[in-house]
mmCIF file of C-alpha atoms in Angstrom:
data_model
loop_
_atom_site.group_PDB
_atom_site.id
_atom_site.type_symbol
_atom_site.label_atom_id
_atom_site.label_comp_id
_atom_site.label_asym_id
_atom_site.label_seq_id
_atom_site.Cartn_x
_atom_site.Cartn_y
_atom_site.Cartn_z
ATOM 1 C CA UNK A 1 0.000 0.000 0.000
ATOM 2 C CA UNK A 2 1.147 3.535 -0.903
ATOM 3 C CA UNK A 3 1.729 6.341 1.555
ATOM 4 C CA UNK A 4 -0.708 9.253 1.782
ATOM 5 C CA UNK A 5 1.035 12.472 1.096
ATOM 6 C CA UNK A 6 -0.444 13.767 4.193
ATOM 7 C CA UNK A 7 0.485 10.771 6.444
ATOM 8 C CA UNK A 8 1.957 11.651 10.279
ATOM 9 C CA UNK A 9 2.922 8.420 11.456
ATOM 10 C CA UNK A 10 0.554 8.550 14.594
ATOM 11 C CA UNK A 11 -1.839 6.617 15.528
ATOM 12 C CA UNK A 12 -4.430 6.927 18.133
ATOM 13 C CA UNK A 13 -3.582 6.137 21.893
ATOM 14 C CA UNK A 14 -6.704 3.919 22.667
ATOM 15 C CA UNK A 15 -6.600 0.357 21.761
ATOM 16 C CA UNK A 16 -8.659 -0.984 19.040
ATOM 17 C CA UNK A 17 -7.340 0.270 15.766
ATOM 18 C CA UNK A 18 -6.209 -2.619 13.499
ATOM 19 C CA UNK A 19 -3.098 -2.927 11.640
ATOM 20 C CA UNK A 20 -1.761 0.279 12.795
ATOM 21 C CA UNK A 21 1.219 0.479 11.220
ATOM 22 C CA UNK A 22 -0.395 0.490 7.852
ATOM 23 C CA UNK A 23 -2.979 3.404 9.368
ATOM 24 C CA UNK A 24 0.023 5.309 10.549
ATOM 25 C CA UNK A 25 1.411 5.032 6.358
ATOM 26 C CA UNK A 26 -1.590 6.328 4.682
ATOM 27 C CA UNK A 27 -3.597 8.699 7.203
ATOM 28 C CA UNK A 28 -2.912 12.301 9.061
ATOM 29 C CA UNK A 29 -4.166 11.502 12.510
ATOM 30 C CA UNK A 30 -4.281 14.009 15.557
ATOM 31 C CA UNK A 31 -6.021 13.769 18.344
ATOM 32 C CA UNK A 32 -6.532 16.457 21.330
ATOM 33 C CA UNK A 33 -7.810 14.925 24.932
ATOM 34 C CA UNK A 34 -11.022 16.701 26.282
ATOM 35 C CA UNK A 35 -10.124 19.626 29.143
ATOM 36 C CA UNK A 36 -12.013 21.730 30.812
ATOM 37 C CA UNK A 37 -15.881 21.227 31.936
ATOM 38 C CA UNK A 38 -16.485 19.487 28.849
ATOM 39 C CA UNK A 39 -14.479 16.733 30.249
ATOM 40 C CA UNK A 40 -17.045 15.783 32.187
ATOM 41 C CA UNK A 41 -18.581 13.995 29.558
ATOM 42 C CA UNK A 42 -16.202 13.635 26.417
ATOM 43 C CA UNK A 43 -13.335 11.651 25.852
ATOM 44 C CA UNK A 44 -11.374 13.349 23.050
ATOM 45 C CA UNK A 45 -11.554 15.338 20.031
ATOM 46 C CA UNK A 46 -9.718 13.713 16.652
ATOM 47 C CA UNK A 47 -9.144 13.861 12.921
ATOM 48 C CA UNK A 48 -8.053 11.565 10.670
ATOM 49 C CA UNK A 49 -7.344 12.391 7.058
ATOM 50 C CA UNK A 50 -6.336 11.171 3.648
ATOM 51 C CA UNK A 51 -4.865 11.984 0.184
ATOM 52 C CA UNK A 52 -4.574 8.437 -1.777
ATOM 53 C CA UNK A 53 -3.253 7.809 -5.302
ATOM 54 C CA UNK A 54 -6.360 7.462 -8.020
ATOM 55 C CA UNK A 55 -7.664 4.170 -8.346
ATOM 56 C CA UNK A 56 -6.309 3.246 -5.069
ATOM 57 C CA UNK A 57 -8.608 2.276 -1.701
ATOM 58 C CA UNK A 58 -7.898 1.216 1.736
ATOM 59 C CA UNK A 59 -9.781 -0.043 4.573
ATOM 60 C CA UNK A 60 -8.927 0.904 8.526
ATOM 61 C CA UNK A 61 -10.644 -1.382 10.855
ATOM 62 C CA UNK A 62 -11.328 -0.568 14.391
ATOM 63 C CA UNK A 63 -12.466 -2.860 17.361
ATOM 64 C CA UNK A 64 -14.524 0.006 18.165
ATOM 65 C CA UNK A 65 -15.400 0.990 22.503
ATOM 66 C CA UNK A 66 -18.160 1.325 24.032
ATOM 67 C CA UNK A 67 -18.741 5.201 23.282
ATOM 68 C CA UNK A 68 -21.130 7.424 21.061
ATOM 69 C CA UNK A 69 -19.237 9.728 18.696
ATOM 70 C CA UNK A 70 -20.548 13.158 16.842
ATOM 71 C CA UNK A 71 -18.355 13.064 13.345
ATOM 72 C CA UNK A 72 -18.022 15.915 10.850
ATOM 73 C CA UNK A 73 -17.463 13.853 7.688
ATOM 74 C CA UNK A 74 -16.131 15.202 4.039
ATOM 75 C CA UNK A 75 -14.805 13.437 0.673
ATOM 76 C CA UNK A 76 -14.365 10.272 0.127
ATOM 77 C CA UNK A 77 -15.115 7.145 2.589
ATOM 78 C CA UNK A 78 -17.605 4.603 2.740
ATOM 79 C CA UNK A 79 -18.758 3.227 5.971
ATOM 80 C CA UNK A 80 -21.923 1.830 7.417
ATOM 81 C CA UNK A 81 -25.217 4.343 7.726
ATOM 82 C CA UNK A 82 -22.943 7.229 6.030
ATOM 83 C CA UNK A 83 -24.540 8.213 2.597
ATOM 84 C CA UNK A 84 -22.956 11.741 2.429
ATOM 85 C CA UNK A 85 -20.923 14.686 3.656
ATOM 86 C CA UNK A 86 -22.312 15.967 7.020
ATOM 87 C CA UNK A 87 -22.739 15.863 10.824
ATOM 88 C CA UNK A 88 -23.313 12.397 12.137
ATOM 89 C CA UNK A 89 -24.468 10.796 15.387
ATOM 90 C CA UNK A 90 -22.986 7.130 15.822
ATOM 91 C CA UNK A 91 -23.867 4.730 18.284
ATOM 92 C CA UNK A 92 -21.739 2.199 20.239
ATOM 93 C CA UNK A 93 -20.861 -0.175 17.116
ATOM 94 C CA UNK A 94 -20.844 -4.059 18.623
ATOM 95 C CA UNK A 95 -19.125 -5.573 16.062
ATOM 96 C CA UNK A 96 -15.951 -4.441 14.081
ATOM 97 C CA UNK A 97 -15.931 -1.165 12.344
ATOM 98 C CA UNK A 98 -14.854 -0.502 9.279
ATOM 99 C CA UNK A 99 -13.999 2.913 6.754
ATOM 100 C CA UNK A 100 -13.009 2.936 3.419
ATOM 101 C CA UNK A 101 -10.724 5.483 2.070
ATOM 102 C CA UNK A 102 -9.727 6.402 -1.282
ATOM 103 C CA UNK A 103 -9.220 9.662 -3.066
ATOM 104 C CA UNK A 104 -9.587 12.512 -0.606
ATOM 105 C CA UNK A 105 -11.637 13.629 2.346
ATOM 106 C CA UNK A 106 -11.280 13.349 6.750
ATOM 107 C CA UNK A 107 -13.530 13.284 9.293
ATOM 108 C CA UNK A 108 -13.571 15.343 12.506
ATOM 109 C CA UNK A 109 -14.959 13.184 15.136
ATOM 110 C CA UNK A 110 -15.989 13.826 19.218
ATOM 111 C CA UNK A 111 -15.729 10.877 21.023
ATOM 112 C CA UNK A 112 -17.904 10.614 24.507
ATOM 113 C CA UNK A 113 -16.446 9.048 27.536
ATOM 114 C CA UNK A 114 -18.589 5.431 27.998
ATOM 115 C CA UNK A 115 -21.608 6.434 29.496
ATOM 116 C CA UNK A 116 -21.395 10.439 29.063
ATOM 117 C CA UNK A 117 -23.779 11.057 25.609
ATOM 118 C CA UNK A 118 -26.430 9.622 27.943
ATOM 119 C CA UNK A 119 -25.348 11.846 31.367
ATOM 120 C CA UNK A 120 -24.633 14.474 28.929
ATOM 121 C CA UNK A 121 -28.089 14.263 26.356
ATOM 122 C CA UNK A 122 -30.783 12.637 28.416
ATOM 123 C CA UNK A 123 -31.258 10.365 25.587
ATOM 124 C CA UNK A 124 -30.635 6.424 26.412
ATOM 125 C CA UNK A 125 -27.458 5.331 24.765
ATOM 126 C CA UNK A 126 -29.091 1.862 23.694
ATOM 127 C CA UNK A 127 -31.335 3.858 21.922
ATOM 128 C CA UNK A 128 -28.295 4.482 19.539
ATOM 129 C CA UNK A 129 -26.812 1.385 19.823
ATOM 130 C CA UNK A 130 -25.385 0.299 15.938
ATOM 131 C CA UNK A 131 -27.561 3.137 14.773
ATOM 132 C CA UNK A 132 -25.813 6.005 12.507
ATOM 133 C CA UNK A 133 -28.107 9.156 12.559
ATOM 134 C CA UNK A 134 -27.838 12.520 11.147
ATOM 135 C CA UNK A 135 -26.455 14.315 14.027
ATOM 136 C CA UNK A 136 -29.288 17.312 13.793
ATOM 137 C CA UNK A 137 -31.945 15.374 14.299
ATOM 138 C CA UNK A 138 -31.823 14.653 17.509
ATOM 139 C CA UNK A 139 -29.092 17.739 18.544
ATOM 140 C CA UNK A 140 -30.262 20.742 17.185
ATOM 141 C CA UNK A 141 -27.173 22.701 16.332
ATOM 142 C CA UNK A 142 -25.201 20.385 15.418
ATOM 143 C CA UNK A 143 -25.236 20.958 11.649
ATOM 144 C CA UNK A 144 -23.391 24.354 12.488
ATOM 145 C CA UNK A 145 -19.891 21.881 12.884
ATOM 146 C CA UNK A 146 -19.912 21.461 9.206
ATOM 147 C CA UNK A 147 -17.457 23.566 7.874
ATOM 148 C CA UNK A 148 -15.165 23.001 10.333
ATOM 149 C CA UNK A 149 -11.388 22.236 9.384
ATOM 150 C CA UNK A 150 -11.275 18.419 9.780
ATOM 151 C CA UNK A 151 -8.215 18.913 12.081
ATOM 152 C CA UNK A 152 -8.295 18.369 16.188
ATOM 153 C CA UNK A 153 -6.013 20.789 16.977
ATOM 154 C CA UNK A 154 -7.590 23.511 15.349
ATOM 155 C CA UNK A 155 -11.542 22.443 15.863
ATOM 156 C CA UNK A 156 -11.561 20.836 19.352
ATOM 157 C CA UNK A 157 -12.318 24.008 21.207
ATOM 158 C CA UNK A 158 -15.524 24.798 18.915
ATOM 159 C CA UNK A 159 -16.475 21.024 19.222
ATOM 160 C CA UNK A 160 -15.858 21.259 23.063
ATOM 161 C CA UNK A 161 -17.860 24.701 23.298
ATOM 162 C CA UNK A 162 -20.751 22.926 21.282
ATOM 163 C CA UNK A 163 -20.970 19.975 24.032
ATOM 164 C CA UNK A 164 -21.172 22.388 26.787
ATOM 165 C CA UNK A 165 -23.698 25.105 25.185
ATOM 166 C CA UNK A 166 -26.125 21.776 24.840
ATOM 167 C CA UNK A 167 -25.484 21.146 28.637
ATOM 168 C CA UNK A 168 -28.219 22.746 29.969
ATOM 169 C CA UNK A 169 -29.955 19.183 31.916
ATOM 170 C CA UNK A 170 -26.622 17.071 31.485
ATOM 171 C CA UNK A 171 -26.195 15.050 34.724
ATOM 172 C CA UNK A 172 -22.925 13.534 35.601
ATOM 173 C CA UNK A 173 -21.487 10.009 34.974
ATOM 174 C CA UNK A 174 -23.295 7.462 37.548
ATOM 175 C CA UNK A 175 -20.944 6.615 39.834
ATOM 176 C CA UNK A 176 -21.946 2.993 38.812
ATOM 177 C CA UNK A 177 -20.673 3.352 35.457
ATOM 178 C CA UNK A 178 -17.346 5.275 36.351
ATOM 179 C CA UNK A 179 -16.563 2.141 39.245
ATOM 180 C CA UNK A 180 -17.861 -0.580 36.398
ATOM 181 C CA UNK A 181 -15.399 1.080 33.921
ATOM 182 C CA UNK A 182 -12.434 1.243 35.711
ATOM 183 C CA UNK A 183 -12.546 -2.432 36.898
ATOM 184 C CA UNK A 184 -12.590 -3.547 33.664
ATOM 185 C CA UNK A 185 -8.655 -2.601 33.302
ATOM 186 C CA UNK A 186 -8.139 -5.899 35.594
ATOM 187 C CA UNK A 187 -7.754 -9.106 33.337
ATOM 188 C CA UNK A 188 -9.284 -11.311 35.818
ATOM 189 C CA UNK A 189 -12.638 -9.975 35.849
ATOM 190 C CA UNK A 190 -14.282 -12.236 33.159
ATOM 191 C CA UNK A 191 -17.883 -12.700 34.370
ATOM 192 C CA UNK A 192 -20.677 -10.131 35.505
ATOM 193 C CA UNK A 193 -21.332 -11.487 38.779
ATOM 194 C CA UNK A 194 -17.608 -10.840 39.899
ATOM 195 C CA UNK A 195 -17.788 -7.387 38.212
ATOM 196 C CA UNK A 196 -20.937 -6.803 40.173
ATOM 197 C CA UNK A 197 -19.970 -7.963 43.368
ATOM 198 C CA UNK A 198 -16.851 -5.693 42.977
ATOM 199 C CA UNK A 199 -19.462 -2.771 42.839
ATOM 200 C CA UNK A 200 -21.540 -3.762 45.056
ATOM 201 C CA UNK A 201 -24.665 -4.117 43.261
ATOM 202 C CA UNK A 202 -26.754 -6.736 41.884
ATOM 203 C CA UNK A 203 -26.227 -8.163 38.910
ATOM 204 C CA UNK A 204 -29.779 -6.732 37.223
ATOM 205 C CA UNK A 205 -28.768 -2.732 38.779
ATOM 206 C CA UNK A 206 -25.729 -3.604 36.947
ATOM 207 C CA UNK A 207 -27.032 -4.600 33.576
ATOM 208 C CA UNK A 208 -29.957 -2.176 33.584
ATOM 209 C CA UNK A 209 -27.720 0.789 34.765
ATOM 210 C CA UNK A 210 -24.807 -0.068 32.048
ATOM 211 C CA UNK A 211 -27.433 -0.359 29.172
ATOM 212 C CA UNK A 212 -29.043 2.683 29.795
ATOM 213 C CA UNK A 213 -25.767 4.681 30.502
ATOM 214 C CA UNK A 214 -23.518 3.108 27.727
ATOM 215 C CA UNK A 215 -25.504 1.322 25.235
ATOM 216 C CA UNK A 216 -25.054 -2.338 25.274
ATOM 217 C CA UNK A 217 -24.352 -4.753 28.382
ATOM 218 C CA UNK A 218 -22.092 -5.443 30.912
ATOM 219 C CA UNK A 219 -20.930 -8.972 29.432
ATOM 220 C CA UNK A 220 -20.666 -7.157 25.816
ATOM 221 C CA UNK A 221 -18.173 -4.583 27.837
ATOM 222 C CA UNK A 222 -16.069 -7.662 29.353
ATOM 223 C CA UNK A 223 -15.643 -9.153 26.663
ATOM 224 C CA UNK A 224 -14.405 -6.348 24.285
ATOM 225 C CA UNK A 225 -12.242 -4.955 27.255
ATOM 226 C CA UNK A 226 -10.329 -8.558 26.683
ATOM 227 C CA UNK A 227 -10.249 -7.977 23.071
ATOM 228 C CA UNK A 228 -8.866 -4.980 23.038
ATOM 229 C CA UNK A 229 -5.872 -6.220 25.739
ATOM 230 C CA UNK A 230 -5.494 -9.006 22.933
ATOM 231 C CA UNK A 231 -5.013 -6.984 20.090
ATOM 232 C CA UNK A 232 -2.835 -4.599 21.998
ATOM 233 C CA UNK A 233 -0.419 -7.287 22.902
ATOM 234 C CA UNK A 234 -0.008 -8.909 19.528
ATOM 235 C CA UNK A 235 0.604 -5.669 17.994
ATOM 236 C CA UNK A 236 3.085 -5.001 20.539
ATOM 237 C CA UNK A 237 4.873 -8.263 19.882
ATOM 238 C CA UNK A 238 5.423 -9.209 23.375
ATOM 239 C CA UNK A 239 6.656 -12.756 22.581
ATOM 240 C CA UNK A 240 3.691 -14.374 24.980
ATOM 241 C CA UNK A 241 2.214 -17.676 22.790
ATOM 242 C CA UNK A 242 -1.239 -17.489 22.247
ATOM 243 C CA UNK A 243 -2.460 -19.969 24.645
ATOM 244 C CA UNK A 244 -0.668 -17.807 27.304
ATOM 245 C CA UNK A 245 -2.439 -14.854 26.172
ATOM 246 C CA UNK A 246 -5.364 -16.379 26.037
ATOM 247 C CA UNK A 247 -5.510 -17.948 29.875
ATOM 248 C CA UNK A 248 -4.337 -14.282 31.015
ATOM 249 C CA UNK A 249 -7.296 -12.347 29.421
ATOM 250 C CA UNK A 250 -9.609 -15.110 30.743
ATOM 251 C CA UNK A 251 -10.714 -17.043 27.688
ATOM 252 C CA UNK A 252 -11.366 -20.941 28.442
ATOM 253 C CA UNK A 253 -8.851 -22.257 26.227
ATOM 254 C CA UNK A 254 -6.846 -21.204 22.577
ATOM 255 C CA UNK A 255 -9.361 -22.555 20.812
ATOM 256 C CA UNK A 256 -12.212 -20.057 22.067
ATOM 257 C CA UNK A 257 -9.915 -17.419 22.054
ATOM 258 C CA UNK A 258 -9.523 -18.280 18.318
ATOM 259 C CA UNK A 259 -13.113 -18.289 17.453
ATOM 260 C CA UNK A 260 -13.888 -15.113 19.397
ATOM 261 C CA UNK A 261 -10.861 -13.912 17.376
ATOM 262 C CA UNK A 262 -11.539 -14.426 14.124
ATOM 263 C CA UNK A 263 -15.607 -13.410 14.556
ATOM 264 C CA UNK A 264 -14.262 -9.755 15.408
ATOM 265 C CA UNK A 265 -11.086 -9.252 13.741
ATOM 266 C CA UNK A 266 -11.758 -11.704 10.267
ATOM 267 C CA UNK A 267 -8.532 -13.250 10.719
ATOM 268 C CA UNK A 268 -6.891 -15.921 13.115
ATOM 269 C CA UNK A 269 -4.966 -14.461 16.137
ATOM 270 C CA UNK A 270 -1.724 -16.198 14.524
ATOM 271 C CA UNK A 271 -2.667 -14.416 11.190
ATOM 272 C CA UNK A 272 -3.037 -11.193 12.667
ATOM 273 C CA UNK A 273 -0.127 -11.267 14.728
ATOM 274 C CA UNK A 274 1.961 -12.450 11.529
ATOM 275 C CA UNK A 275 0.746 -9.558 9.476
ATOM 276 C CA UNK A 276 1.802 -7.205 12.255
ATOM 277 C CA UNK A 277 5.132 -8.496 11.882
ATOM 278 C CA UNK A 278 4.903 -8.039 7.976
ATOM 279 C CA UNK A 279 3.795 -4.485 8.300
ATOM 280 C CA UNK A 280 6.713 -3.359 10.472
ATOM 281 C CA UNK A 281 9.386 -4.629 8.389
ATOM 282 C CA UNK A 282 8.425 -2.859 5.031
#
């Protein structure tokens, strides 16, 4: 694959992105963490953009988080629910995302922190969940983002500014889904009951409270939590064998770990891992 003329070399600092090396070739990334009151409910501010040779396409795949994300998006990609330049509202995504690029274009995105669209909107994440909306419709205002330059460092104070002048009911995260959240980072917790227990709530406050707040359930959180911590360690090339990997992150056995695996990412862990190594050699 060609380089994009525009290409940085960074990629993003949350885990999930596939293949980054090959992102990192083609694609102008930036990214600007969320400060000031705004915090409160969002994440980060990003860009990503492109400039590829004619005839030529790409694909970046993400293992996406659980989070809801306002995107200003122009040119030329194709992804799911997108049908033309605009201001789009995107649910949590449960299985693996995917973009193509070719030509020109970028997108401008606002990712919230897991459970702050809900705190922030009043509106139910799983309302949203796999849903891609025009952003307008339910956030009136929001089509005013569309001319902004599709790069964080320049746009991530008006896209901060727009959170908080829509902030007029916005609650703050549930404690509940801040405690949940954070004790997800520990690869022993693999089942809801012990994540429950470790917040000291019942298993049904958990699952209703998580749903509402972030968009999908508590199990669906475990679960890609591990996947990410997978993914993360093959690209790093940390020399642990897969059935090692896979009785740290809690999986029964290789062979689960392998279907899991390949249902997300499309390839075998062993595939992936040897078309990390690939990458980084070219």
């Amino acid at each position: 694959m060609a380089a994009s003329t525009n290409a940085t070399g960074r990629v993003p600092a949350s885990k999930g992105l596939l293949q980054p090396e090959e992102f990192a070739r083609r694609v102008r990334f930036d990214e600007v963490p969320a400060s000031g009151p705004a915090a409160a409910w969002v994440e980060r501010v990003w860009s990503a953009s492109w400039e590829l040779p004619d005839g030529m396409s790409a694909t970046t795949s993400l293992i996406p988080h659980p989070a809801v994300e306002i995107s200003v998006e122009r040119g030329q990609l194709a992804r799911a629910g997108r049908d033309r330049d605009g201001v789009w509202l995107t649910g949590v995504v449960t299985s693996r995302f995917d973009v193509t690029q070719f030509g020109s274009g970028g997108v401008l995105g606002l990712k919230f922190r897991p459970g702050g669209f809900a705190a922030w909107s009043g509106i139910p994440a799983d309302q949203l969940t796999d849903r891609v909306e025009p952003a307008g419709d339910r956030l009136p205002g929001m089509d005013q983002l569309a001319h902004l330059p599709l790069v964080a460092s320049e746009s991530a104070s008006v896209m901060l500014d727009s959170v908080l002048a829509g902030a007029g009911s916005a609650e703050p995260i549930p404690a509940l889904v801040e405690d949940t959240l954070a004790l997800l980072a520990e690869p022993v917790l693999t089942r809801v009951d012990q994540l429950a227990h470790r917040c000291g709530c019942s298993v049904r406050t958990l699952q209703r409270t998580i749903r509402h707040y972030v968009g999908v359930g508590p199990k669906w959180l475990i679960r890609r939590q591990r996947m990410h911590d997978a993914v993360a360690a093959l690209d790093a090339e940390t020399g642990e064998g897969l059935a090692e990997l896979a009785a740290r992150l809690g999986w029964y056995d290789q062979n689960q770990f392998g279907r899991d695996f390949v249902r997300l990412v499309g390839s075998t862990p062993s595939a992936y891992r040897d078309r990390t190594r690939a990458d980084g050699t070219r």
